[in-house]
Amino acid sequence: MNLFASQIIDGLADGAIYASLALALVFSYRSTGIVNFAQGEMAMLSAYLVWQLMAWGMPLVPAALVSIVISFIAGALLYATIVKPLSHASLLTVVSVLIGLYLALNSLAGFLWTYTIKALPSLFPKAHLQFGSFTVSAETVGIIAVVGIVLLLLYLLFETTKVGLAMRGAASTPDSAILVGVSVPVMLLIGWGIAAALGALSGILVAPRVFLNPTMMFGVIIYAFAAATLGGFDSVVGAVVGGLLVGVVENLVGTYIPWIGPDLKIIVALVLIFGTLLIKPDGLFGRKKVVRL
Amino acid sequence: MSLFSIKGMHAGYGARNVLHGIDLDVEERQIQVVLGANGAGKTTLLRAISGTIAREGTILFDGARIDRLSARKIVAAGVAHVPQGRGTFADLTVDENIRLGAYLRTGAEARQDRERWLTFFPRLRERLSQQAGSLSGGEQQMLAITRALMLRPRLLLLDEPSLGLAPIITQGLFKTLAAIREETGMTMLIVEQSANLALDVADSGVVLESGEIVLRDSAQNLAGNDEVRRIYLGYE
Ligand SMILES: Nc1ncnc2c1ncn2[C@@H]1O[C@H](COP(=O)(O)OP(=O)(O)OP(=O)(O)O)[C@@H](O)[C@H]1O
Ligand SMILES: [Mg+2]
């Protein structure tokens, strides 16, 4: 029973990481209709940036915060320099460019920091917390808490502020947003910035568990895709629920189905993606676009 | 001097010119109607005014030129546009749509206005937390107009507000528009095909044909004009 419970909790921590990267995918998709295939690689660079700042003598927490801010700016720049100019290009062009960016960022990391793995310290102490009869690591609790707080802040931004409302309006109906005086490009820019910042968070949280290396986000981005697909690619709630579900299922399957084990766990993600697309293509929370003229 | 005045305006889509030299004046507090068949260029005219498509010519609003301004700046100058097909934010709630209408304004003022417009459109008050996309056609039209009113515009551009509405609803809508004009003195330029109801509340009107204004007169005279009666009012 304790094994089961701790698998669930560990699954929620993994799931929180997937959820933040899935949210990054959902934000860029909702605002511009583009799936950012390079999101994981951007997150990987964000994690390397933390390592680099620490190598230059900055403590971990400030380094993580600086990296998240720089990632926000990088995401905004990506929108301004690549995504926006391509807004009238065909989808294939955009996808090709983003896959090109994926490869470029991956090589860039290898070039700057080599392909040998590096260790990034965890934001949380190595301690364990005792809850009645079972123990959880401080890292597990910390990851869930950090992602939870970030989600709460995002919720407050989108549901209670004018800018948040304008961002939702610009993403949902840009033509109408212009007519109420919203600067749509600025809102989309902020949206891509937030996506990159969320990605950075996922990279910084996952790096201590998988070690820094240029392919470290490969597993995470697959799970994030599974989470976003399961939740519905245009649903914020879906990305969070999808992320947590994927994390828990992944952990349970890895533990209780012996022949799968840790190495084949990635299959879980692929099964979830294909299963969702076959059975419920809009995902659990995704909406079919209702257009009433 | 007119509140709003267009001189020699040309506009179109890419290489295709749709409006060929439009001159149009709208006096303050007036309701002016633009009549015209499908494809005459009515929607294009409103888009050109609100800056959502490229245009040439002079547009004066309250003494200042607005023909070089971006769509956002024109909104900020006080020109609100309710596009054909309504253009509400379907994913957002009714209340959020209304709040977004006041995006350029400060809180306290906007809250007062919201109350005021909701008394004009009580159906919306009952549906504040409903998604705009799930409203009926008439309710969406009310919402689109309320959203535009939230800007407290000096000039309101309305593109076929009657589209898809039952005549009785259209009639109520035009009455409401007339009441809003009485109360606030707002100037309105209304594109319409169901001309009789629009001419009832309007002061003056123009007829647009193939991108040119071919007739301009008082609303009363237009309603009595044989040609207009035949083409736009459905009398033989
Ligand atoms: N986005 C566009 N791109 C190219 N041509 C367009 C576009 N929109 C309209 N047109 C053309 O411009 C002309 C005028 O169209 P417009 O929409 O202004 O007519 P309208 O008078 O509003 O008609 P309706 O009563 O049917 O709404 C039409 O011939 C139309 O084909
Ligand atoms: Mg039209």
Coordinates of C-alpha atoms in Angstrom, one line a residue, chain A residues 15-289:
Chain A
G15 CA 3.4 14.9 -13.7
A16 CA 3.8 18.5 -12.5
I17 CA 6.9 18.8 -14.6
Y18 CA 5.1 17.4 -17.7
A19 CA 2.2 19.7 -17.0
S20 CA 4.4 22.8 -17.1
L21 CA 5.9 21.8 -20.4
A22 CA 2.5 20.7 -21.7
L23 CA 1.2 24.1 -20.7
A24 CA 4.0 25.8 -22.6
L25 CA 2.9 23.8 -25.7
V26 CA -0.7 24.7 -25.1
F27 CA 0.0 28.4 -24.7
S28 CA 1.8 28.8 -28.0
Y29 CA -0.8 26.6 -29.7
R30 CA -3.7 28.5 -28.4
S31 CA -2.3 31.9 -29.2
T32 CA -1.0 31.2 -32.7
G33 CA -2.2 27.8 -33.7
I34 CA 1.4 26.6 -33.8
V35 CA 2.8 23.6 -32.0
N36 CA 6.3 24.6 -30.9
F37 CA 8.4 21.5 -31.5
A38 CA 11.4 23.3 -30.2
Q39 CA 9.9 23.9 -26.8
G40 CA 11.8 21.1 -25.2
E41 CA 15.1 22.1 -26.6
M42 CA 14.5 25.7 -25.4
A43 CA 13.9 24.3 -21.9
M44 CA 17.1 22.3 -22.2
L45 CA 19.0 25.5 -23.0
S46 CA 17.3 27.2 -20.0
A47 CA 18.6 24.5 -17.7
Y48 CA 22.1 24.8 -19.2
L49 CA 21.9 28.5 -18.6
V50 CA 21.4 27.9 -14.9
W51 CA 24.4 25.6 -14.9
Q52 CA 26.5 28.3 -16.7
L53 CA 25.4 31.0 -14.3
M54 CA 26.4 28.8 -11.4
A55 CA 29.7 28.1 -13.0
W56 CA 30.2 31.8 -13.1
G57 CA 29.5 32.0 -9.4
M58 CA 25.8 32.7 -9.0
P59 CA 23.9 30.8 -6.4
L60 CA 21.3 28.3 -7.6
V61 CA 18.0 30.0 -6.9
P62 CA 19.0 33.4 -8.4
A63 CA 20.5 31.6 -11.3
A64 CA 17.2 29.7 -11.9
L65 CA 15.2 33.0 -11.7
V66 CA 17.5 34.7 -14.1
S67 CA 17.3 31.8 -16.5
I68 CA 13.5 31.9 -16.4
V69 CA 13.4 35.6 -17.1
I70 CA 15.9 35.2 -20.0
S71 CA 13.8 32.3 -21.3
F72 CA 10.8 34.6 -21.3
I73 CA 12.6 37.1 -23.4
A74 CA 13.9 34.4 -25.7
G75 CA 10.4 33.1 -26.2
A76 CA 9.1 36.6 -27.0
L77 CA 12.0 37.0 -29.4
L78 CA 11.2 33.7 -31.1
Y79 CA 7.7 35.0 -31.7
A80 CA 8.8 38.3 -33.0
T81 CA 11.5 37.1 -35.3
I82 CA 10.2 33.8 -36.6
V83 CA 6.6 33.0 -35.7
K84 CA 5.1 36.4 -36.4
P85 CA 6.8 37.0 -39.8
L86 CA 5.6 33.5 -40.8
S87 CA 2.0 34.0 -39.7
H88 CA 0.8 33.9 -43.3
A89 CA 3.1 31.1 -44.4
S90 CA 1.8 27.6 -44.8
L91 CA 1.7 25.3 -41.7
L92 CA 4.3 23.1 -43.3
T93 CA 6.8 26.0 -43.6
V94 CA 6.3 26.9 -40.0
V95 CA 6.7 23.3 -38.8
S96 CA 9.8 22.9 -40.9
V97 CA 11.3 26.0 -39.4
L98 CA 10.5 24.9 -35.9
I99 CA 12.0 21.5 -36.5
G100 CA 15.1 23.2 -37.9
L101 CA 15.2 25.3 -34.7
Y102 CA 14.9 22.1 -32.7
L103 CA 18.0 20.7 -34.4
A104 CA 19.9 24.0 -34.2
L105 CA 19.3 24.4 -30.5
N106 CA 20.3 20.9 -29.8
S107 CA 23.6 21.3 -31.7
L108 CA 24.1 24.6 -30.1
A109 CA 24.0 23.0 -26.6
G110 CA 26.4 20.3 -27.7
F111 CA 28.7 22.9 -29.2
L112 CA 28.7 25.2 -26.1
W113 CA 28.6 22.6 -23.4
T114 CA 29.7 19.3 -25.1
Y115 CA 27.7 16.1 -25.0
T116 CA 29.1 14.8 -21.7
I117 CA 26.6 15.0 -18.9
K118 CA 26.7 17.6 -16.2
A119 CA 25.0 17.7 -12.8
L120 CA 22.6 20.4 -12.0
P121 CA 21.8 20.6 -8.2
S122 CA 18.2 20.3 -7.1
L123 CA 16.4 23.3 -5.8
F124 CA 15.3 21.3 -2.8
P125 CA 17.2 19.7 0.1
K126 CA 17.9 16.0 0.1
A127 CA 15.7 15.6 3.2
H128 CA 12.7 13.3 3.5
L129 CA 9.4 14.3 5.0
Q130 CA 7.5 12.0 7.3
F131 CA 3.7 11.9 6.9
G132 CA 2.3 9.4 9.4
S133 CA 3.5 6.0 8.1
F134 CA 5.2 7.0 4.9
T135 CA 7.9 9.2 3.8
V136 CA 8.2 11.5 0.8
S137 CA 11.3 13.2 -0.5
A138 CA 11.5 17.0 -0.1
E139 CA 12.1 17.2 -3.8
T140 CA 8.8 15.5 -4.7
V141 CA 6.9 17.9 -2.4
G142 CA 8.9 20.9 -3.6
I143 CA 8.3 20.2 -7.2
I144 CA 4.5 19.8 -6.7
A145 CA 4.5 23.0 -4.6
V146 CA 6.5 25.1 -7.0
V147 CA 4.4 24.1 -10.0
G148 CA 1.2 24.5 -8.0
I149 CA 2.2 28.1 -7.1
V150 CA 3.1 28.9 -10.7
L151 CA -0.3 27.6 -11.8
L152 CA -2.0 29.7 -9.2
L153 CA -0.2 32.8 -10.4
L154 CA -1.1 32.0 -14.0
Y155 CA -4.7 31.5 -13.0
L156 CA -4.7 34.9 -11.3
L157 CA -3.1 36.5 -14.3
F158 CA -5.6 35.1 -16.8
E159 CA -8.7 35.3 -14.7
T160 CA -8.4 38.4 -12.7
T161 CA -6.2 40.9 -14.7
K162 CA -7.0 43.1 -17.7
V163 CA -3.9 42.0 -19.5
G164 CA -4.8 38.4 -18.9
L165 CA -8.3 38.9 -20.3
A166 CA -6.8 40.7 -23.3
M167 CA -4.4 37.8 -23.9
R168 CA -7.3 35.4 -23.9
G169 CA -9.2 37.6 -26.2
A170 CA -6.3 38.0 -28.6
A171 CA -5.7 34.3 -28.7
S172 CA -9.4 33.4 -29.2
T173 CA -10.5 36.1 -31.8
P174 CA -7.7 38.4 -32.9
D175 CA -9.9 40.4 -35.3
S176 CA -12.3 41.4 -32.5
A177 CA -9.4 42.1 -30.1
I178 CA -8.1 44.7 -32.5
L179 CA -11.5 46.3 -32.6
V180 CA -11.5 46.8 -28.8
G181 CA -8.0 48.4 -29.0
V182 CA -5.9 45.4 -27.9
S183 CA -2.5 45.1 -29.5
V184 CA -2.7 41.5 -30.6
P185 CA 1.0 41.1 -31.5
V186 CA 2.1 42.3 -28.0
M187 CA -0.3 39.8 -26.4
L188 CA 0.9 36.9 -28.5
L189 CA 4.5 38.0 -27.7
I190 CA 3.7 37.8 -24.0
G191 CA 2.1 34.4 -24.5
W192 CA 5.1 33.0 -26.2
G193 CA 7.3 34.5 -23.5
I194 CA 5.2 32.8 -20.8
A195 CA 5.4 29.5 -22.7
A196 CA 9.2 29.7 -22.8
A197 CA 9.3 30.6 -19.1
L198 CA 7.2 27.5 -18.2
G199 CA 9.4 25.4 -20.4
A200 CA 12.4 26.7 -18.5
L201 CA 10.8 25.8 -15.2
S202 CA 10.2 22.2 -16.4
G203 CA 13.8 22.0 -17.6
I204 CA 15.2 23.3 -14.3
L205 CA 13.0 20.9 -12.3
V206 CA 13.9 17.9 -14.4
A207 CA 17.6 18.4 -14.9
P208 CA 18.7 17.2 -11.4
R209 CA 16.8 14.0 -12.0
V210 CA 18.2 13.2 -15.5
F211 CA 21.5 15.1 -15.5
L212 CA 22.2 17.9 -18.0
N213 CA 22.8 16.8 -21.5
P214 CA 21.6 18.0 -24.9
T215 CA 19.0 15.2 -25.2
M216 CA 17.7 15.5 -21.6
M217 CA 14.3 16.9 -22.7
F218 CA 13.6 14.1 -25.2
G219 CA 11.7 12.0 -22.7
V220 CA 10.0 14.9 -21.1
I221 CA 8.7 16.5 -24.3
I222 CA 7.2 13.2 -25.4
Y223 CA 5.3 13.0 -22.1
A224 CA 4.4 16.6 -22.4
F225 CA 3.0 15.9 -25.9
A226 CA 1.1 13.0 -24.4
A227 CA -0.3 15.2 -21.6
A228 CA -1.4 18.0 -24.0
T229 CA -2.9 15.5 -26.4
L230 CA -4.7 13.7 -23.6
G231 CA -6.0 16.9 -22.1
G232 CA -6.9 18.5 -25.4
F233 CA -4.3 20.7 -27.1
D234 CA -6.3 23.9 -26.6
S235 CA -7.1 23.4 -23.0
V236 CA -5.1 24.9 -20.1
V237 CA -6.9 22.7 -17.5
G238 CA -6.5 19.8 -19.8
A239 CA -2.7 20.2 -20.0
V240 CA -2.5 20.2 -16.2
V241 CA -4.8 17.3 -15.6
G242 CA -3.2 15.5 -18.6
G243 CA 0.3 16.1 -17.2
L244 CA -0.6 14.8 -13.7
L245 CA -2.4 11.7 -15.2
V246 CA 0.5 10.9 -17.5
G247 CA 3.0 11.2 -14.6
V248 CA 1.0 8.9 -12.3
V249 CA 0.2 6.3 -15.0
E250 CA 3.9 6.3 -16.1
N251 CA 5.0 5.6 -12.6
L252 CA 2.5 2.9 -11.9
V253 CA 3.1 1.1 -15.1
G254 CA 6.8 1.3 -14.6
T255 CA 6.5 -0.2 -11.2
Y256 CA 3.7 -2.8 -11.5
I257 CA 4.1 -4.1 -15.1
P258 CA 7.4 -5.9 -14.7
W259 CA 8.3 -6.4 -18.4
I260 CA 7.9 -2.6 -19.1
G261 CA 10.2 -1.3 -16.4
P262 CA 11.9 2.0 -16.5
D263 CA 13.4 1.6 -19.9
L264 CA 10.2 1.0 -21.9
K265 CA 8.1 3.5 -20.0
I266 CA 8.2 5.8 -23.0
I267 CA 5.8 3.4 -24.7
V268 CA 3.2 4.6 -22.2
A269 CA 3.4 8.1 -23.7
L270 CA 3.1 6.8 -27.2
V271 CA 0.1 4.6 -26.3
L272 CA -1.6 7.6 -24.6
I273 CA -1.0 9.8 -27.7
F274 CA -2.3 7.3 -30.2
G275 CA -5.1 6.1 -27.9
T276 CA -6.4 9.7 -27.4
L277 CA -6.1 10.5 -31.1
L278 CA -8.1 7.4 -32.0
I279 CA -10.8 7.5 -29.3
K280 CA -11.2 11.2 -28.5
P281 CA -9.2 13.4 -30.8
D282 CA -10.1 16.6 -29.0
G283 CA -8.8 15.2 -25.7
L284 CA -10.5 15.2 -22.4
F285 CA -11.0 18.9 -22.1
G286 CA -10.4 20.2 -25.6
R287 CA -13.3 21.8 -27.3
K288 CA -14.5 21.5 -30.9
K289 CA -14.4 25.0 -32.2

